[in-house]
XYZ file of C-alpha atoms in Angstrom:
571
model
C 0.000 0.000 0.000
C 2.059 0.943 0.485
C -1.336 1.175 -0.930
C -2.294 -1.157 -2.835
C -3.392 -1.859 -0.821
C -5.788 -3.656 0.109
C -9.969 -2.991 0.831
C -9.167 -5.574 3.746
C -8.694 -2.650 5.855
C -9.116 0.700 4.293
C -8.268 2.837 7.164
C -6.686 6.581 7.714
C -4.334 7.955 9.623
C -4.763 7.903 13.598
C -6.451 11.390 14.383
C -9.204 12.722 16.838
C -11.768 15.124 17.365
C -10.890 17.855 19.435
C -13.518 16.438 22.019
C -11.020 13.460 22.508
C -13.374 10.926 20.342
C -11.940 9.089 18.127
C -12.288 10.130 14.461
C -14.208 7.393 12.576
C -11.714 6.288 10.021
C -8.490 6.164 11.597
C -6.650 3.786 14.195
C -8.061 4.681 17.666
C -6.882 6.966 19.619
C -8.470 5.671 22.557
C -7.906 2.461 21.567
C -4.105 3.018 21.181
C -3.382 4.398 23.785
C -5.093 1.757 26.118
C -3.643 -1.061 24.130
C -0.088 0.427 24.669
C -1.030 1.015 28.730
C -2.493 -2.128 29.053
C 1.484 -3.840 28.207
C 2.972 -1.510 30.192
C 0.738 -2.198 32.901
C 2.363 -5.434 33.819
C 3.915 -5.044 36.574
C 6.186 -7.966 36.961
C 7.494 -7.497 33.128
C 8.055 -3.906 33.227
C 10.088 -4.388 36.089
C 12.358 -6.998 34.457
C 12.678 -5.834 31.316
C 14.014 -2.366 33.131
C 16.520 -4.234 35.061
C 17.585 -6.255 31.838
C 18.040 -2.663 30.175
C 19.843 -1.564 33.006
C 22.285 -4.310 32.762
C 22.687 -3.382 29.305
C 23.443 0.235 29.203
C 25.636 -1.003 31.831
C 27.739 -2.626 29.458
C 27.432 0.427 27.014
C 28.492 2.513 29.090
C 32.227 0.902 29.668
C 31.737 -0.607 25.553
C 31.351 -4.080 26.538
C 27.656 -4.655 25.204
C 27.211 -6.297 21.483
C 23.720 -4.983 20.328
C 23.783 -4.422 16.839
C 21.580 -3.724 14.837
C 19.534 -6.440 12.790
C 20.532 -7.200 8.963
C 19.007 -4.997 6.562
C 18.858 -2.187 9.012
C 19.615 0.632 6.746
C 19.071 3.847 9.170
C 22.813 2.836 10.842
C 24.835 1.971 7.391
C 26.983 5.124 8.470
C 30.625 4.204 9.504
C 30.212 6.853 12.338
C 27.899 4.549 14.173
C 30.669 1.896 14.526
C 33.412 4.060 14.530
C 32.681 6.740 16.569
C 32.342 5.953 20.755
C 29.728 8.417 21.294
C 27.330 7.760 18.318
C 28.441 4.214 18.720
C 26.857 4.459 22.040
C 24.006 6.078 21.344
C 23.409 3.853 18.720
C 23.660 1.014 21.266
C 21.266 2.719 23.947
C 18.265 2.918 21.741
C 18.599 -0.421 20.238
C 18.625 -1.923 23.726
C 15.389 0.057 24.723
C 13.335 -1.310 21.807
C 14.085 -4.408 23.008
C 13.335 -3.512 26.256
C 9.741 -2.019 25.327
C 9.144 -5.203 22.457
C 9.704 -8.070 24.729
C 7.118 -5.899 27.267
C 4.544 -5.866 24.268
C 5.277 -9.349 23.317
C 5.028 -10.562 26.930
C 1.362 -8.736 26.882
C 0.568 -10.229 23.294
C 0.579 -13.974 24.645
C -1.773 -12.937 27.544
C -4.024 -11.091 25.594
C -6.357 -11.808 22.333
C -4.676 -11.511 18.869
C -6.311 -8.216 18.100
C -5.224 -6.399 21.178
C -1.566 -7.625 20.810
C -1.350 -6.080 17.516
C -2.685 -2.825 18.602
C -0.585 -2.544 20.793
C 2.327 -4.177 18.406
C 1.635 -1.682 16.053
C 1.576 1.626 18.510
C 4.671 0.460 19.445
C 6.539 0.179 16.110
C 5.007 3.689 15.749
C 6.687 4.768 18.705
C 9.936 3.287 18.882
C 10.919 4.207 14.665
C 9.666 8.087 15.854
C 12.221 7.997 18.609
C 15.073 6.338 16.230
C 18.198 8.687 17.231
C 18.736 8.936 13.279
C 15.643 10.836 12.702
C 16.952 13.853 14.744
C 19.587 16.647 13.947
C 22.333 16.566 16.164
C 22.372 12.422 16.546
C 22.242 11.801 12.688
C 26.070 11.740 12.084
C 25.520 11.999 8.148
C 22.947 14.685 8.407
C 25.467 16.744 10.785
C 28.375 16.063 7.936
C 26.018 16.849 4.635
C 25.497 20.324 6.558
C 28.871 21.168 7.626
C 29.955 20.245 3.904
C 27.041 22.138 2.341
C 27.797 25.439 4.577
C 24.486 24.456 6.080
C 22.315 24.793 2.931
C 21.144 20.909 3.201
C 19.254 22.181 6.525
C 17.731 25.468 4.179
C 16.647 22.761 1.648
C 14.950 20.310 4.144
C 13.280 23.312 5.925
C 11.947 24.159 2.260
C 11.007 20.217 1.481
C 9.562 20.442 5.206
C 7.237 23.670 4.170
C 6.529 22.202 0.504
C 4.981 18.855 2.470
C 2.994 21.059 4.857
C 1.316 22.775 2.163
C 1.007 19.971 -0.263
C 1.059 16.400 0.955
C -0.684 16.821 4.449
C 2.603 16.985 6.301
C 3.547 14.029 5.574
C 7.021 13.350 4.035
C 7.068 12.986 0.511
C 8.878 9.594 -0.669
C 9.112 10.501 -4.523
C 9.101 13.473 -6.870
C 5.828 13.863 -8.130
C 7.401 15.892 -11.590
C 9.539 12.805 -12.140
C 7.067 10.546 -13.979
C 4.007 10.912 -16.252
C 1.414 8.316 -17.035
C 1.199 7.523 -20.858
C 4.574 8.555 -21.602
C 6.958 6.968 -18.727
C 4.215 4.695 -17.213
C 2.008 2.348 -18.302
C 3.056 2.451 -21.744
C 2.483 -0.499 -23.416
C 0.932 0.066 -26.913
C -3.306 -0.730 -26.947
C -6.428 1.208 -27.021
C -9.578 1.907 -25.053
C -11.770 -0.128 -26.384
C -15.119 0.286 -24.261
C -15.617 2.686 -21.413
C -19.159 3.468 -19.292
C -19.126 5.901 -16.315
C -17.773 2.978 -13.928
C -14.468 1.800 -15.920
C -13.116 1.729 -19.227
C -11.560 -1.686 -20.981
C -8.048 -1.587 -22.112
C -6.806 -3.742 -25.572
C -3.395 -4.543 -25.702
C -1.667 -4.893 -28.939
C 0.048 -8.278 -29.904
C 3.637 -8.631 -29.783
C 3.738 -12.399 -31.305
C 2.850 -13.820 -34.656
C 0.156 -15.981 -33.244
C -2.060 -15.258 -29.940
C -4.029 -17.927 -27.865
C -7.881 -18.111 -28.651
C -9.094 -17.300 -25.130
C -8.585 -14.188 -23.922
C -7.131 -13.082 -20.654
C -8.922 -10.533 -18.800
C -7.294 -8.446 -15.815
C -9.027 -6.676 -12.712
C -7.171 -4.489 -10.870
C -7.814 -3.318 -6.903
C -10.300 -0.154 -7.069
C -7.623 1.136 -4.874
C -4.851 2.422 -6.148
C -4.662 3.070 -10.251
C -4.303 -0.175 -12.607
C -0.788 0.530 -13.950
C 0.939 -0.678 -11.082
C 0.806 -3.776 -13.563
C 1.905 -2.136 -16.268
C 4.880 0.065 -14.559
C 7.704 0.528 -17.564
C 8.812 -1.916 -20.430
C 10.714 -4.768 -18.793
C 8.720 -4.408 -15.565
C 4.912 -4.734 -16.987
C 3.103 -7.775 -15.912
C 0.568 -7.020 -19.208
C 3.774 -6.638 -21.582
C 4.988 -10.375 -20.275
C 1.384 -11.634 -20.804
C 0.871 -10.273 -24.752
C 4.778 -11.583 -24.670
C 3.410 -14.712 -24.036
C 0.829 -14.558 -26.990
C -1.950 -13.635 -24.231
C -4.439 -11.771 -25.847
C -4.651 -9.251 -22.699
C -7.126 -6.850 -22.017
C -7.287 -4.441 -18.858
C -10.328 -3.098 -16.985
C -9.352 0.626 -15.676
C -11.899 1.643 -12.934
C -12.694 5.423 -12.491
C -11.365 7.511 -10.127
C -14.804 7.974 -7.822
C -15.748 11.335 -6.165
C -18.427 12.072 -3.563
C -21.356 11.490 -5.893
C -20.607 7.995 -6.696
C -20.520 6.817 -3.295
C -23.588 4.587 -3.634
C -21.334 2.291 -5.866
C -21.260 -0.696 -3.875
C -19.808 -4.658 -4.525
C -22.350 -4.811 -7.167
C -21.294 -1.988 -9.207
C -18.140 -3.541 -9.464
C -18.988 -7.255 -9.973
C -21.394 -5.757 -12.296
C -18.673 -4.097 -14.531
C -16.518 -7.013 -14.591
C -19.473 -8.895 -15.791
C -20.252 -6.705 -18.588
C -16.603 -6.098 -19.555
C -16.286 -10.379 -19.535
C -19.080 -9.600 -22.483
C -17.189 -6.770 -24.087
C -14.395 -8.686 -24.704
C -16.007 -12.420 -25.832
C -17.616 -9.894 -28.495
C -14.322 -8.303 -29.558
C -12.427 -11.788 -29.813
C -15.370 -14.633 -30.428
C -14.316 -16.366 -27.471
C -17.607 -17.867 -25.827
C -15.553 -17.679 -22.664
C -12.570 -15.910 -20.857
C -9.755 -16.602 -18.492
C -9.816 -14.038 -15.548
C -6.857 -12.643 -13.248
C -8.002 -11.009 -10.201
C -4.912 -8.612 -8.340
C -6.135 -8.158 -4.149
C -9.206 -6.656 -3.747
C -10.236 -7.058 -8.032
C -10.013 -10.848 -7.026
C -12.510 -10.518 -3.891
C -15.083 -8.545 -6.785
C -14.668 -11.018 -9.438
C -15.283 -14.036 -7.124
C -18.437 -12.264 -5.748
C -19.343 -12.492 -9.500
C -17.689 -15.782 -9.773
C -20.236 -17.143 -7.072
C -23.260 -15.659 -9.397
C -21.925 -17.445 -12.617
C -21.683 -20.147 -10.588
C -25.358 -20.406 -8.798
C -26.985 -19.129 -12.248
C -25.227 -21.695 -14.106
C -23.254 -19.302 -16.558
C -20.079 -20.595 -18.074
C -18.512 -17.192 -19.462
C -15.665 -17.695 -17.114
C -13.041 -20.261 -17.629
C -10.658 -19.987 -15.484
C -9.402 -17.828 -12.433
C -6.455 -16.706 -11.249
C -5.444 -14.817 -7.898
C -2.957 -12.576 -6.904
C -2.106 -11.427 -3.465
C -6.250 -12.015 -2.503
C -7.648 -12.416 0.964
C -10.883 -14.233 0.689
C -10.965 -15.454 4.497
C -10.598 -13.548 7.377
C -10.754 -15.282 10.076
C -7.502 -14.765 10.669
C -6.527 -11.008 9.849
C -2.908 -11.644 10.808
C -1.489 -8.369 10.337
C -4.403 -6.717 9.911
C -5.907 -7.603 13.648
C -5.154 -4.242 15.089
C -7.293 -2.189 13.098
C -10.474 -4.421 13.340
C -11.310 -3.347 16.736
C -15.598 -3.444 16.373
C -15.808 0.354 17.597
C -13.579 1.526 15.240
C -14.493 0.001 12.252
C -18.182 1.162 13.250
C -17.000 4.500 13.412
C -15.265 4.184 9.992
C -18.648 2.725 8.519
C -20.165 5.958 9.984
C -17.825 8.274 8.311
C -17.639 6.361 4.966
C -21.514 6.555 5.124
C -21.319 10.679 5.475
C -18.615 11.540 3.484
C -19.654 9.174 0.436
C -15.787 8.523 -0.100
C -12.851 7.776 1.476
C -10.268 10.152 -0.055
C -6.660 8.786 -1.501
C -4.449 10.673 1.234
C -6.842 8.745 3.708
C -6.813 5.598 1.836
C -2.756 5.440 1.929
C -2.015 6.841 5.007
C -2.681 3.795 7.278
C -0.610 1.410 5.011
C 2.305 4.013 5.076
C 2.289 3.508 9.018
C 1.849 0.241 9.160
C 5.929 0.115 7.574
C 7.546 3.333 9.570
C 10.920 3.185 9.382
C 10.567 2.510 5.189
C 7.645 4.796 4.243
C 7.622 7.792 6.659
C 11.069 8.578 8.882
C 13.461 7.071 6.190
C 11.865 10.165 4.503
C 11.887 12.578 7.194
C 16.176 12.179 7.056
C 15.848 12.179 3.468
C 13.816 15.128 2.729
C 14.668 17.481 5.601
C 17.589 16.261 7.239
C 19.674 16.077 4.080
C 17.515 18.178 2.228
C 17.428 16.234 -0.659
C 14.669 15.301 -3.557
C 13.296 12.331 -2.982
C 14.205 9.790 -6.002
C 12.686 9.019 -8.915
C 11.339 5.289 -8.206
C 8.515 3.988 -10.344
C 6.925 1.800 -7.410
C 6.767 5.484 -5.311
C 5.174 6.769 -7.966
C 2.441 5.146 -8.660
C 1.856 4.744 -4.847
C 1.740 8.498 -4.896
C -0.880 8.617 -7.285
C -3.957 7.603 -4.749
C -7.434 7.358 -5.374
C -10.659 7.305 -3.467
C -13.058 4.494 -2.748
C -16.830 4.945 -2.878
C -18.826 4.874 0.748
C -20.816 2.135 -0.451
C -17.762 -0.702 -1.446
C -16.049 1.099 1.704
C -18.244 -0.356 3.936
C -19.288 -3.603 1.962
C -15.372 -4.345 2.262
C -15.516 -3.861 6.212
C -18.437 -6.071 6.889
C -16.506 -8.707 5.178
C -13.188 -8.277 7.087
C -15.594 -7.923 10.526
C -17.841 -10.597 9.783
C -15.558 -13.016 7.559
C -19.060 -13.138 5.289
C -17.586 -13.864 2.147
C -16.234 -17.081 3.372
C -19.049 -17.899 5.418
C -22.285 -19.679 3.089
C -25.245 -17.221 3.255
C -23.844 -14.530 5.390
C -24.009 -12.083 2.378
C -25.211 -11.603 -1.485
C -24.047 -10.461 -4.494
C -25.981 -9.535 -7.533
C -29.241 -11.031 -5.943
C -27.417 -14.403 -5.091
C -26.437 -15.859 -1.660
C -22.731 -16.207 -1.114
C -21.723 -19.831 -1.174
C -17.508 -20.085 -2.817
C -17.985 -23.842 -2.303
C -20.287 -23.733 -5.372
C -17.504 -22.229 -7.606
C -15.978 -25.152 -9.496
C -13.711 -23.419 -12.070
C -10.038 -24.384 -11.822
C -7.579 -21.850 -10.387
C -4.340 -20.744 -10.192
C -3.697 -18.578 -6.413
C -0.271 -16.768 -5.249
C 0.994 -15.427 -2.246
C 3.966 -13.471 -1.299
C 6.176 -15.091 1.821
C 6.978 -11.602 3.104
C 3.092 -10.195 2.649
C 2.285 -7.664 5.204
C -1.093 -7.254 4.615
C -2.761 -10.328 3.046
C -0.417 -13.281 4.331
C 0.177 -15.753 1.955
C -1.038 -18.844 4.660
C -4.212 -16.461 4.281
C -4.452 -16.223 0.456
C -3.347 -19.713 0.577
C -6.676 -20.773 2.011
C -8.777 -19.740 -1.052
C -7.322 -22.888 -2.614
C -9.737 -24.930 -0.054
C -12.461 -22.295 -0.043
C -13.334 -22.506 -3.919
C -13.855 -26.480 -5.409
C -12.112 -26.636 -8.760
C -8.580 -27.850 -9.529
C -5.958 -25.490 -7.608
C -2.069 -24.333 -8.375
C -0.757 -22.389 -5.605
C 2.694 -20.642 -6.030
C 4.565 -18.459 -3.010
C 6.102 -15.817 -4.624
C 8.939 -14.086 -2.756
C 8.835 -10.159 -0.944
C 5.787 -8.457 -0.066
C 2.970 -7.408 -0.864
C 3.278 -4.830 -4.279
C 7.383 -6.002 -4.797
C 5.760 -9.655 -5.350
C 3.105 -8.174 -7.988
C 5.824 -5.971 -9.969
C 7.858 -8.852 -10.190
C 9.526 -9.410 -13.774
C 11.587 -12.164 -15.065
C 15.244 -11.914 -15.148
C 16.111 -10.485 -12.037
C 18.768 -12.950 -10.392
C 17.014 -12.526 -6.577
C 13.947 -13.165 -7.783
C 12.403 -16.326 -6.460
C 9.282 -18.657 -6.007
C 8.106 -21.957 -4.745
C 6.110 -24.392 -6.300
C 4.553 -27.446 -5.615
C 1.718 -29.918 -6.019
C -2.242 -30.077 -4.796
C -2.627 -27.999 -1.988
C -3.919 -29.598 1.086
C -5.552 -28.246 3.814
C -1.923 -27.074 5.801
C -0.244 -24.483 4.161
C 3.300 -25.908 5.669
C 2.865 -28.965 4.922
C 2.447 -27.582 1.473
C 5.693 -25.426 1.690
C 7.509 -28.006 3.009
C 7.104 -30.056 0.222
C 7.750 -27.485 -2.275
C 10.392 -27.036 -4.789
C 12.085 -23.251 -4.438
C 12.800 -22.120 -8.232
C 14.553 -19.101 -9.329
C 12.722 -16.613 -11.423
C 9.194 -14.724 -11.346
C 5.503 -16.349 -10.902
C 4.393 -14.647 -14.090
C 5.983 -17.640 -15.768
C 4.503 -20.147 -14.196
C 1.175 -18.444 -14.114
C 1.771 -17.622 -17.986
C 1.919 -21.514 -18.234
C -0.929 -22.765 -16.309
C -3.170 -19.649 -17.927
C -1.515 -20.859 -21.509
C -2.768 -24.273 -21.079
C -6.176 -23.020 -20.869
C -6.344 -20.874 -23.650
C -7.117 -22.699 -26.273
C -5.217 -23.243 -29.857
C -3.198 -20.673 -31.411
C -4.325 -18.356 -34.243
C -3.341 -15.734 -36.192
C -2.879 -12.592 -34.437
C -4.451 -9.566 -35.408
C -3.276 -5.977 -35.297
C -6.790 -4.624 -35.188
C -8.154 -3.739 -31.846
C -11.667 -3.472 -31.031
C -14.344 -4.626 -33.173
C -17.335 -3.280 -35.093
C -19.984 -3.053 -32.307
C -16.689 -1.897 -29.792
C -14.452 0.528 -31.749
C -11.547 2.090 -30.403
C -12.298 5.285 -28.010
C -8.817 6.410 -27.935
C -5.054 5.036 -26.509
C -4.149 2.947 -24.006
C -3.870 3.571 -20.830
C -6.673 5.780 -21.488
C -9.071 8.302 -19.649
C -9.551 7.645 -16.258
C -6.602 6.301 -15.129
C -5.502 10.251 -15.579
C -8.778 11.605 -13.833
C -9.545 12.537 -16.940
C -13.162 12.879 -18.294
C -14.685 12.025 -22.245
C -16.579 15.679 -22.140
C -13.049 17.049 -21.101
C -11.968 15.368 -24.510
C -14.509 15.458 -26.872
C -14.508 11.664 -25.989
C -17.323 9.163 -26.375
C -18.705 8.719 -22.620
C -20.742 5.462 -22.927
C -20.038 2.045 -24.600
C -19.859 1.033 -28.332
């Protein structure tokens, strides 16, 4: 989330009202604050944990202790904090009182039910990364060199960066330059065209790269959060330019960018559109049927559709595939501290007034949730170096928010609250009771080992939720870094292995680790079900569905057809 988050949650910032409640939409305040004094209310802990700390700084004191900080701990890569005594030691001290204050937390945690534990977990993090000596002036030892070098202009700089955020990003640090990319002509450029469009989404035709293409078409849904060319970043990192590499004939739906007046669009608006855009593109390519890829919450939508299809007896899909999707909560893992009943009733409430839930909300809470990467290594960055932040492509399109309708806001909680979508008749969709046991159609489902928001033991359990044929593959990294996840690069890595049973170790256990990307494997599986090859074609659309314009399109820039002279409705 980062963003892309994920509808599992779809939470702001923590915040208040100035009467002390707590603002619906954000991590409690209240609830915060007695999670973290409910772990520091043990008595017996608190007092051993201060005498192990005492011990310690003890030894840091005459430079006997060994704390050090963990691998991949980038905020102490400076050779000051080794070779200096007094940064050394400082260094030392507030490494020994996170410990201190985690092992009081994790003490609490095993005492206390899985959602509290995280609350407090997650205050905690908060805390501790805020009070990281490297976030500060005169105990940053490469921010006190970059400003004696400079003749103190880095600190003018960062005061300017520090101003710029007030005004423009909510005070929050900014982690990339927003000048340094534009959509259509650094990102998401891989050649196709519009190719329908209604006021919900448009549909997106890629242009073949191969001589011959697969008969059945390949249809992606994106997250409603977050824009769609996440997937189609730059050439060589483009999950839709590996899938028309393939001979995929790859189409895209690219939802709107809601606003206040389109907050009644709810789960069926959206399992609507991917219906009708399933129909848009049999009618371009003759296919009576389509293989679908769902990424997070766009594979939550399409199985609510999936489980009409199925109950109505309608064949149009063929296959599904899953990417990073939570389709059981009973077990939020990370997600447990923000699904506290009063809070997510007071985020219902505000999603219900407001009619959206605004971008800078939407990616706020995810930006937390990873401190030390996504806000204070950003805070040094920007205004204690007083640099620009770089030019990443990821950053960028994590930058470029957008807003989530009321309706599918609060749809999304009830699931996470309630678990309904994997519980038979707790819910409908399109008029039909919710049963995934009825949904037969074989599928391919991936996780990501390092998945902070929807762990993969998690996504892993859709394979015994839906009953078709399954392939489940455990990509490497996290949560967006495991989507954006091209062949060729050397680190890159997956597992694979054969029918998954009901234990996701088990599973892993007997796995097979293989170097590479799980676009190939899911090219293969999705390959295997697509038919025979024909010739490809370079004309896009058809008769009935002419092109409206080029890929990537109108809405994916907030961009309107009467702003254009466009066409607003379909073909």
């Amino acid at each position: 989330m980062t963003k892309t988050a994920e509808t599992k949650v779809a939470l702001v910032t923590p915040d208040a009202t100035p009467d002390g409640q707590d603002r619906a939409g954000g991590f409690g305040v209240r609830s915060a604050v007695s999670a973290v004094a409910g772990a520091f209310g043990q008595g017996r802990v608190v007092l051993d944990e201060s005498l192990r700390l005492g011990r310690e700084l003890t030894k840091i004191a005459v430079g006997r202790s060994e704390v050090a900080p963990h691998g991949g701990d980038r905020r102490f890569t400076d050779q000051a904090w080794t070779s200096n005594p007094l940064y050394h030691r400082v260094q030392q001290t507030y490494l020994a009182s996170v410990d201190a204050i985690d092992g009081v937390v994790e003490e609490w945690g095993r005492r206390v039910d899985h959602r509290r534990a995280q609350e407090a977990a997650f205050v905690s993090a908060v805390l501790t990364s805020a009070l990281a000596p490297t976030n500060y002036l005169p105990t940053n030892p490469a921010a006190v060199k970059e400003a004696f070098d400079t003749g103190g202009m880095s600190l003018v700089r960062g005061a300017r960066n520090y101003v710029s955020d007030l005004r423009r990003n909510g005070g929050m640090p900014q982690m990339v330059d927003p000048d340094a990319f534009t959509v259509g002509v650094d990102l998401a450029v891989t050649p196709g065209a519009v190719v329908a469009r209604d006021e919900v989404a448009e549909v997106l035709q890629y242009t073949p790269t191969t001589e011959t293409v697969y008969e059945r078409p390949v249809l992606v849904v994106p997250p409603p959060i977050g824009r769609f060319y996440f997937l189609d970043l730059r050439p060589g990192r483009s999950f839709v330019e590996h899938a028309v590499s393939r001979g995929l004939r790859t189409f895209m739906l690219a939802w709107r960018n809601p606003q206040a007046e389109q907050g009644d669009w709810d789960l069926d608006t959206y399992a609507q559109r991917v219906s009708d855009a399933i129909d848009e593109v049999r009618e371009i390519t003759g296919s009576d049927d389509v293989n679908v890829i769902g990424f997070c919450a766009g594979g939550l939508i399409t199985t609510a559709l999936l489980n009409h299809l199925a109950a109505t007896g309608d064949t149009r899909v063929h296959s599904m595939s899953y990417a990073v999707t939570m389709l059981d909560f009973a077990d939020p893992a990370g997600l447990a501290a923000f699904s506290g009943p009063s809070l997510l009733k007071l985020v219902k409430g505000r999603s219900r007034r407001n009619g959206i839930i605004s971008a800078r909300d939407m990616g706020s809470a995810f930006t937390w949730m990873r401190p030390n990467d996504l806000v204070f290594n950003y805070v040094v960055n920007n205004y204690l170096m007083g640099r620009t932040p770089p030019a990443f492509d990821i950053l960028a399109w994590n930058a470029d928010g957008t807003n989530l309708p009321g309706a599918l806001h609060v749809e999304f909680l009830d699931i996470f609250e309630d678990n309904s979508l994997a519980t038979p008749g707790a819910m409908t969709s399109l008029g039909t009771p919710v049963d995934l046991g009825r949904i037969t159609v074989p599928t391919f489902v991936s996780g990501a080992i390092a998945d902070h928001l929807t762990s993969w033991k998690n996504c892993y359990r859709t394979t015994q939720l839906l009953s078709g044929d399954s392939k489940f593959v455990l990509s490497f990294s996290g949560h967006i870094a495991s989507l954006v996840n091209p062949p060729g690069n050397p680190k890159s890595h997956y597992w694979e292995g054969g029918e998954p049973g009901s234990d996701p170790e088990a599973w892993l256990d007997a796995a097979t680790r293989k170097t590479g990307s799980w676009w190939e494997p899911w090219a293969d599986w999705v390959s295997e079900r697509a038919g025979e090859r024909i010739a490809a074609s370079t004309r896009l659309g058809s008769d009935e569905h002419t092109v409206l314009g080029d890929a990537p399109g109108l809405y994916v820039r907030d961009l309107l057809p009467s702003q254009v002279g466009e066409h607003v409705g379909r073909n």
